[in-house]
């Protein structure tokens, strides 16, 4: 039962700040208590989900990028936000009897950032949908088995990491092959959902509220029969994506060795620093491969700028990326799209670094 308090309904801005303070203090009871009191005081559950918990989680990510919180703090904060969502879902104010159809909500295989999908699942439940929330990194065969068993009206597929787009594409195609439409969402699908459209998703939404509105507006169109993944991306016939993916371990190993030869300071790296350098190189190759898959240099260039920001926040010269790009370009000289993407990314990064340096003078 909601309380009969006559006090003003608290604003979501103030509530988000209150929850943020509790989360950063690692005070889970206080964070969850703030959420439950807001529901008791009449704050709309959907607003608490999206404008409080969702906003706090977004701020957690921003603080990690800026190196103001550690990975451990980010994980702890995310866990607290997930438990706040669970507590909200059990509150009477958020309980709604299903009156619409059935939606399966799942993350792309390899996608660990499950909170956006969980927020969508709870918004849909509040709005009266029967929701099967499958959680993080759902392998496509298991998702399809679930779809066969339950017959949902649609699959809502969530992804935050662009390097999982090839897997997302296979998942979308597999769902459509059994007659189930897919609505895609999450940062992985790019600005304006450009990659959701490219990969043949039946709909795209920038956030949970818009996705729920879209699903309520009309049934998603039934998938076209006989559709194959290659129909969406004919450029994959050149095999560059496949060959770069297969070569990733070798490329990382060889480029790291060349960096040691070219820059003596790299030879003095500790084992932990070498592992981190190899991890960074692996991410560069992964994003390059994904850019080849989508045939979109913007994806790779955007990743480089984001990485430069992360490195700068951690006191690592972002210009160090340029050396790695040069060495990769030499290794991939027989791959024209890869070379073009590496050159365009290096040029964009160089312009950005020069602009930053000019503004600092």
Short mmCIF file of N, CA, C and O in Angstrom, two decimals, residues 84-161:
data_model
loop_
_atom_site.label_atom_id
_atom_site.label_comp_id
_atom_site.label_asym_id
_atom_site.label_seq_id
_atom_site.Cartn_x
_atom_site.Cartn_y
_atom_site.Cartn_z
N UNK A 84 18.59 -2.41 -6.44
CA UNK A 84 17.53 -1.40 -6.30
C UNK A 84 16.40 -1.66 -7.28
O UNK A 84 15.21 -1.51 -6.95
N UNK A 85 16.75 -2.08 -8.50
CA UNK A 85 15.73 -2.44 -9.49
C UNK A 85 14.92 -3.63 -8.99
O UNK A 85 13.68 -3.65 -9.09
N UNK A 86 15.60 -4.63 -8.43
CA UNK A 86 14.90 -5.81 -7.92
C UNK A 86 13.94 -5.45 -6.80
O UNK A 86 12.81 -5.95 -6.74
N UNK A 87 14.37 -4.55 -5.91
CA UNK A 87 13.49 -4.12 -4.82
C UNK A 87 12.29 -3.36 -5.36
O UNK A 87 11.15 -3.56 -4.91
N UNK A 88 12.52 -2.49 -6.33
CA UNK A 88 11.42 -1.74 -6.93
C UNK A 88 10.40 -2.69 -7.57
O UNK A 88 9.18 -2.48 -7.44
N UNK A 89 10.90 -3.72 -8.26
CA UNK A 89 10.00 -4.62 -8.98
C UNK A 89 9.04 -5.34 -8.05
O UNK A 89 7.94 -5.74 -8.47
N UNK A 90 9.40 -5.49 -6.76
CA UNK A 90 8.54 -6.19 -5.81
C UNK A 90 7.61 -5.24 -5.05
O UNK A 90 6.74 -5.70 -4.31
N UNK A 91 7.78 -3.95 -5.25
CA UNK A 91 6.94 -2.97 -4.54
C UNK A 91 5.54 -2.95 -5.15
O UNK A 91 5.37 -3.04 -6.38
N UNK A 92 4.50 -2.83 -4.32
CA UNK A 92 3.13 -2.82 -4.86
C UNK A 92 2.89 -1.77 -5.94
O UNK A 92 2.10 -1.99 -6.87
N UNK A 93 3.56 -0.63 -5.85
CA UNK A 93 3.35 0.43 -6.84
C UNK A 93 3.80 0.01 -8.23
O UNK A 93 3.35 0.58 -9.23
N UNK A 94 4.70 -0.98 -8.30
CA UNK A 94 5.23 -1.40 -9.60
C UNK A 94 4.60 -2.69 -10.10
O UNK A 94 4.94 -3.17 -11.17
N UNK A 95 3.67 -3.24 -9.34
CA UNK A 95 3.07 -4.52 -9.71
C UNK A 95 1.87 -4.29 -10.63
O UNK A 95 0.92 -3.59 -10.27
N UNK A 96 1.91 -4.88 -11.81
CA UNK A 96 0.83 -4.73 -12.79
C UNK A 96 0.49 -6.10 -13.37
O UNK A 96 1.39 -6.86 -13.74
N UNK A 97 -0.78 -6.41 -13.45
CA UNK A 97 -1.19 -7.67 -14.07
C UNK A 97 -0.98 -7.60 -15.58
O UNK A 97 -1.32 -6.59 -16.21
N UNK A 98 -0.41 -8.66 -16.19
CA UNK A 98 -0.22 -8.64 -17.64
C UNK A 98 -1.54 -8.51 -18.39
O UNK A 98 -2.51 -9.21 -18.08
N UNK A 99 -1.57 -7.60 -19.36
CA UNK A 99 -2.77 -7.42 -20.18
C UNK A 99 -2.41 -7.32 -21.67
O UNK A 99 -3.30 -7.20 -22.51
N UNK A 100 -1.12 -7.33 -21.95
CA UNK A 100 -0.67 -7.29 -23.34
C UNK A 100 -0.06 -8.64 -23.70
O UNK A 100 -0.32 -9.64 -23.04
N UNK A 101 0.75 -8.66 -24.71
CA UNK A 101 1.39 -9.90 -25.15
C UNK A 101 2.66 -10.21 -24.39
O UNK A 101 2.88 -9.73 -23.26
N UNK A 102 3.53 -10.99 -25.03
CA UNK A 102 4.74 -11.48 -24.38
C UNK A 102 5.97 -10.95 -25.11
O UNK A 102 6.03 -11.00 -26.34
N UNK A 103 6.93 -10.46 -24.34
CA UNK A 103 8.18 -9.95 -24.89
C UNK A 103 9.35 -10.66 -24.22
O UNK A 103 9.37 -10.79 -22.98
N UNK A 104 10.30 -11.12 -25.01
CA UNK A 104 11.54 -11.66 -24.46
C UNK A 104 12.61 -10.58 -24.51
O UNK A 104 12.84 -9.98 -25.57
N UNK A 105 13.24 -10.31 -23.38
CA UNK A 105 14.30 -9.30 -23.30
C UNK A 105 15.61 -10.01 -23.00
O UNK A 105 15.70 -10.77 -22.03
N UNK A 106 16.61 -9.77 -23.83
CA UNK A 106 17.89 -10.47 -23.67
C UNK A 106 19.03 -9.59 -24.12
O UNK A 106 18.86 -8.69 -24.95
N UNK A 107 20.22 -9.86 -23.58
CA UNK A 107 21.44 -9.21 -24.03
C UNK A 107 22.13 -10.07 -25.08
O UNK A 107 22.05 -11.30 -25.05
N UNK A 108 22.82 -9.42 -25.98
CA UNK A 108 23.61 -10.11 -26.99
C UNK A 108 24.64 -11.01 -26.30
O UNK A 108 25.17 -10.67 -25.23
N UNK A 109 24.93 -12.14 -26.90
CA UNK A 109 25.96 -13.02 -26.35
C UNK A 109 27.29 -12.26 -26.24
O UNK A 109 27.71 -11.58 -27.17
N UNK A 110 27.92 -12.35 -25.06
CA UNK A 110 29.15 -11.61 -24.80
C UNK A 110 28.93 -10.24 -24.20
O UNK A 110 29.89 -9.56 -23.86
N UNK A 111 27.68 -9.84 -24.04
CA UNK A 111 27.35 -8.53 -23.48
C UNK A 111 27.06 -8.68 -21.99
O UNK A 111 26.05 -9.28 -21.61
N UNK A 112 27.96 -8.10 -21.16
CA UNK A 112 27.82 -8.19 -19.71
C UNK A 112 27.03 -7.03 -19.12
O UNK A 112 26.63 -7.09 -17.96
N UNK A 113 26.85 -5.95 -19.87
CA UNK A 113 26.15 -4.77 -19.35
C UNK A 113 24.64 -5.02 -19.42
O UNK A 113 23.99 -4.68 -20.41
N UNK A 114 24.12 -5.62 -18.38
CA UNK A 114 22.74 -6.09 -18.41
C UNK A 114 21.73 -5.09 -17.88
O UNK A 114 20.53 -5.24 -18.10
N UNK A 115 22.17 -4.05 -17.16
CA UNK A 115 21.21 -3.16 -16.51
C UNK A 115 20.27 -2.46 -17.49
O UNK A 115 19.07 -2.34 -17.20
N UNK A 116 20.74 -1.98 -18.65
CA UNK A 116 19.78 -1.37 -19.59
C UNK A 116 18.66 -2.33 -19.98
O UNK A 116 17.49 -1.91 -20.08
N UNK A 117 19.00 -3.59 -20.22
CA UNK A 117 17.97 -4.58 -20.56
C UNK A 117 17.03 -4.81 -19.38
O UNK A 117 15.82 -4.97 -19.56
N UNK A 118 17.59 -4.83 -18.17
CA UNK A 118 16.75 -5.04 -16.99
C UNK A 118 15.78 -3.87 -16.81
O UNK A 118 14.61 -4.07 -16.44
N UNK A 119 16.25 -2.65 -17.04
CA UNK A 119 15.37 -1.49 -16.94
C UNK A 119 14.22 -1.60 -17.93
O UNK A 119 13.05 -1.32 -17.61
N UNK A 120 14.54 -2.00 -19.17
CA UNK A 120 13.49 -2.17 -20.17
C UNK A 120 12.49 -3.24 -19.73
O UNK A 120 11.27 -3.05 -19.84
N UNK A 121 13.00 -4.36 -19.22
CA UNK A 121 12.10 -5.44 -18.81
C UNK A 121 11.12 -4.96 -17.74
O UNK A 121 9.92 -5.26 -17.80
N UNK A 122 11.61 -4.19 -16.78
CA UNK A 122 10.73 -3.72 -15.70
C UNK A 122 9.75 -2.66 -16.20
O UNK A 122 8.59 -2.62 -15.76
N UNK A 123 10.19 -1.80 -17.11
CA UNK A 123 9.26 -0.82 -17.69
C UNK A 123 8.13 -1.55 -18.43
O UNK A 123 6.94 -1.19 -18.30
N UNK A 124 8.48 -2.57 -19.19
CA UNK A 124 7.45 -3.32 -19.92
C UNK A 124 6.50 -4.03 -18.96
O UNK A 124 5.28 -4.07 -19.19
N UNK A 125 7.03 -4.57 -17.87
CA UNK A 125 6.16 -5.22 -16.88
C UNK A 125 5.19 -4.22 -16.26
O UNK A 125 4.00 -4.51 -16.08
N UNK A 126 5.71 -3.04 -15.92
CA UNK A 126 4.86 -2.00 -15.34
C UNK A 126 3.74 -1.63 -16.31
O UNK A 126 2.60 -1.35 -15.90
N UNK A 127 4.05 -1.67 -17.59
CA UNK A 127 3.05 -1.30 -18.60
C UNK A 127 2.14 -2.45 -18.99
O UNK A 127 1.32 -2.32 -19.90
N UNK A 128 2.29 -3.59 -18.34
CA UNK A 128 1.33 -4.67 -18.54
C UNK A 128 1.73 -5.75 -19.51
O UNK A 128 0.88 -6.54 -19.95
N UNK A 129 2.99 -5.85 -19.86
CA UNK A 129 3.45 -6.92 -20.73
C UNK A 129 3.87 -8.14 -19.89
O UNK A 129 4.34 -8.00 -18.77
N UNK A 130 3.73 -9.31 -20.47
CA UNK A 130 4.33 -10.52 -19.90
C UNK A 130 5.76 -10.54 -20.40
O UNK A 130 6.00 -10.65 -21.61
N UNK A 131 6.73 -10.46 -19.51
CA UNK A 131 8.14 -10.31 -19.90
C UNK A 131 8.95 -11.51 -19.43
O UNK A 131 8.88 -11.91 -18.27
N UNK A 132 9.74 -12.05 -20.36
CA UNK A 132 10.76 -13.03 -20.01
C UNK A 132 12.11 -12.32 -20.11
O UNK A 132 12.58 -12.03 -21.22
N UNK A 133 12.70 -12.05 -18.97
CA UNK A 133 14.00 -11.38 -18.94
C UNK A 133 15.08 -12.44 -18.80
O UNK A 133 15.18 -13.13 -17.79
N UNK A 134 15.95 -12.56 -19.82
CA UNK A 134 16.94 -13.63 -19.85
C UNK A 134 18.31 -13.18 -19.37
O UNK A 134 19.20 -14.02 -19.20
N UNK A 135 18.52 -11.88 -19.19
CA UNK A 135 19.76 -11.41 -18.59
C UNK A 135 20.91 -11.21 -19.55
O UNK A 135 20.72 -11.05 -20.76
N UNK A 136 22.13 -11.23 -18.98
CA UNK A 136 23.33 -10.92 -19.74
C UNK A 136 23.74 -12.08 -20.64
O UNK A 136 23.36 -13.23 -20.42
N UNK A 137 24.51 -11.74 -21.65
CA UNK A 137 25.16 -12.65 -22.62
C UNK A 137 24.39 -13.94 -22.87
O UNK A 137 24.77 -15.01 -22.39
N UNK A 138 23.36 -13.84 -23.67
CA UNK A 138 22.52 -14.98 -24.00
C UNK A 138 22.95 -15.56 -25.35
O UNK A 138 22.81 -14.90 -26.38
N UNK A 139 23.49 -16.77 -25.39
CA UNK A 139 23.86 -17.37 -26.68
C UNK A 139 22.65 -17.52 -27.59
O UNK A 139 21.56 -17.87 -27.12
N UNK A 140 22.85 -17.26 -28.85
CA UNK A 140 21.73 -17.30 -29.80
C UNK A 140 20.98 -18.64 -29.80
O UNK A 140 19.74 -18.63 -29.82
N UNK A 141 21.66 -19.78 -29.76
CA UNK A 141 20.89 -21.04 -29.75
C UNK A 141 19.95 -21.17 -28.55
O UNK A 141 18.83 -21.68 -28.69
N UNK A 142 20.39 -20.69 -27.40
CA UNK A 142 19.54 -20.76 -26.20
C UNK A 142 18.37 -19.77 -26.32
O UNK A 142 17.25 -20.07 -25.89
N UNK A 143 18.64 -18.61 -26.89
CA UNK A 143 17.56 -17.64 -27.10
C UNK A 143 16.52 -18.21 -28.06
O UNK A 143 15.30 -18.10 -27.81
N UNK A 144 16.97 -18.81 -29.15
CA UNK A 144 16.03 -19.36 -30.13
C UNK A 144 15.23 -20.51 -29.52
O UNK A 144 14.03 -20.65 -29.77
N UNK A 145 15.88 -21.33 -28.71
CA UNK A 145 15.15 -22.42 -28.03
C UNK A 145 14.05 -21.84 -27.14
O UNK A 145 12.92 -22.38 -27.10
N UNK A 146 14.37 -20.75 -26.45
CA UNK A 146 13.36 -20.11 -25.59
C UNK A 146 12.22 -19.54 -26.44
O UNK A 146 11.04 -19.66 -26.07
N UNK A 147 12.56 -18.92 -27.56
CA UNK A 147 11.53 -18.35 -28.44
C UNK A 147 10.61 -19.44 -28.96
O UNK A 147 9.38 -19.28 -29.02
N UNK A 148 11.18 -20.57 -29.36
CA UNK A 148 10.37 -21.70 -29.82
C UNK A 148 9.41 -22.16 -28.72
O UNK A 148 8.25 -22.50 -28.99
N UNK A 149 9.89 -22.19 -27.49
CA UNK A 149 9.10 -22.72 -26.38
C UNK A 149 8.00 -21.76 -25.95
O UNK A 149 6.91 -22.19 -25.54
N UNK A 150 8.25 -20.45 -26.02
CA UNK A 150 7.31 -19.49 -25.44
C UNK A 150 6.53 -18.67 -26.46
O UNK A 150 5.49 -18.09 -26.11
N UNK A 151 7.03 -18.56 -27.69
CA UNK A 151 6.30 -17.84 -28.73
C UNK A 151 6.05 -16.38 -28.43
O UNK A 151 4.89 -15.93 -28.50
N UNK A 152 7.07 -15.58 -28.13
CA UNK A 152 6.83 -14.16 -27.81
C UNK A 152 6.41 -13.36 -29.04
O UNK A 152 6.64 -13.77 -30.19
N UNK A 153 5.80 -12.22 -28.78
CA UNK A 153 5.43 -11.31 -29.86
C UNK A 153 6.66 -10.64 -30.47
O UNK A 153 6.64 -10.23 -31.64
N UNK A 154 7.71 -10.49 -29.67
CA UNK A 154 8.95 -9.86 -30.15
C UNK A 154 10.08 -10.19 -29.19
O UNK A 154 9.85 -10.55 -28.03
N UNK A 155 11.30 -10.05 -29.71
CA UNK A 155 12.50 -10.12 -28.89
C UNK A 155 13.09 -8.72 -28.82
O UNK A 155 13.26 -8.05 -29.84
N UNK A 156 13.37 -8.26 -27.60
CA UNK A 156 14.06 -6.99 -27.39
C UNK A 156 15.52 -7.33 -27.10
O UNK A 156 15.82 -7.94 -26.07
N UNK A 157 16.41 -6.94 -28.01
CA UNK A 157 17.82 -7.32 -27.92
C UNK A 157 18.64 -6.11 -27.53
O UNK A 157 18.61 -5.08 -28.20
N UNK A 158 19.41 -6.24 -26.45
CA UNK A 158 20.18 -5.13 -25.90
C UNK A 158 21.67 -5.36 -26.10
O UNK A 158 22.18 -6.46 -25.89
N UNK A 159 22.37 -4.28 -26.48
CA UNK A 159 23.83 -4.36 -26.62
C UNK A 159 24.48 -3.03 -26.34
O UNK A 159 24.02 -2.00 -26.84
N UNK A 160 25.54 -3.04 -25.56
CA UNK A 160 26.28 -1.81 -25.25
C UNK A 160 27.66 -1.79 -25.90
O UNK A 160 28.24 -0.73 -26.07
N UNK A 161 28.20 -2.96 -26.25
CA UNK A 161 29.55 -3.07 -26.76
C UNK A 161 29.51 -3.27 -28.28
O UNK A 161 29.03 -4.31 -28.75
#
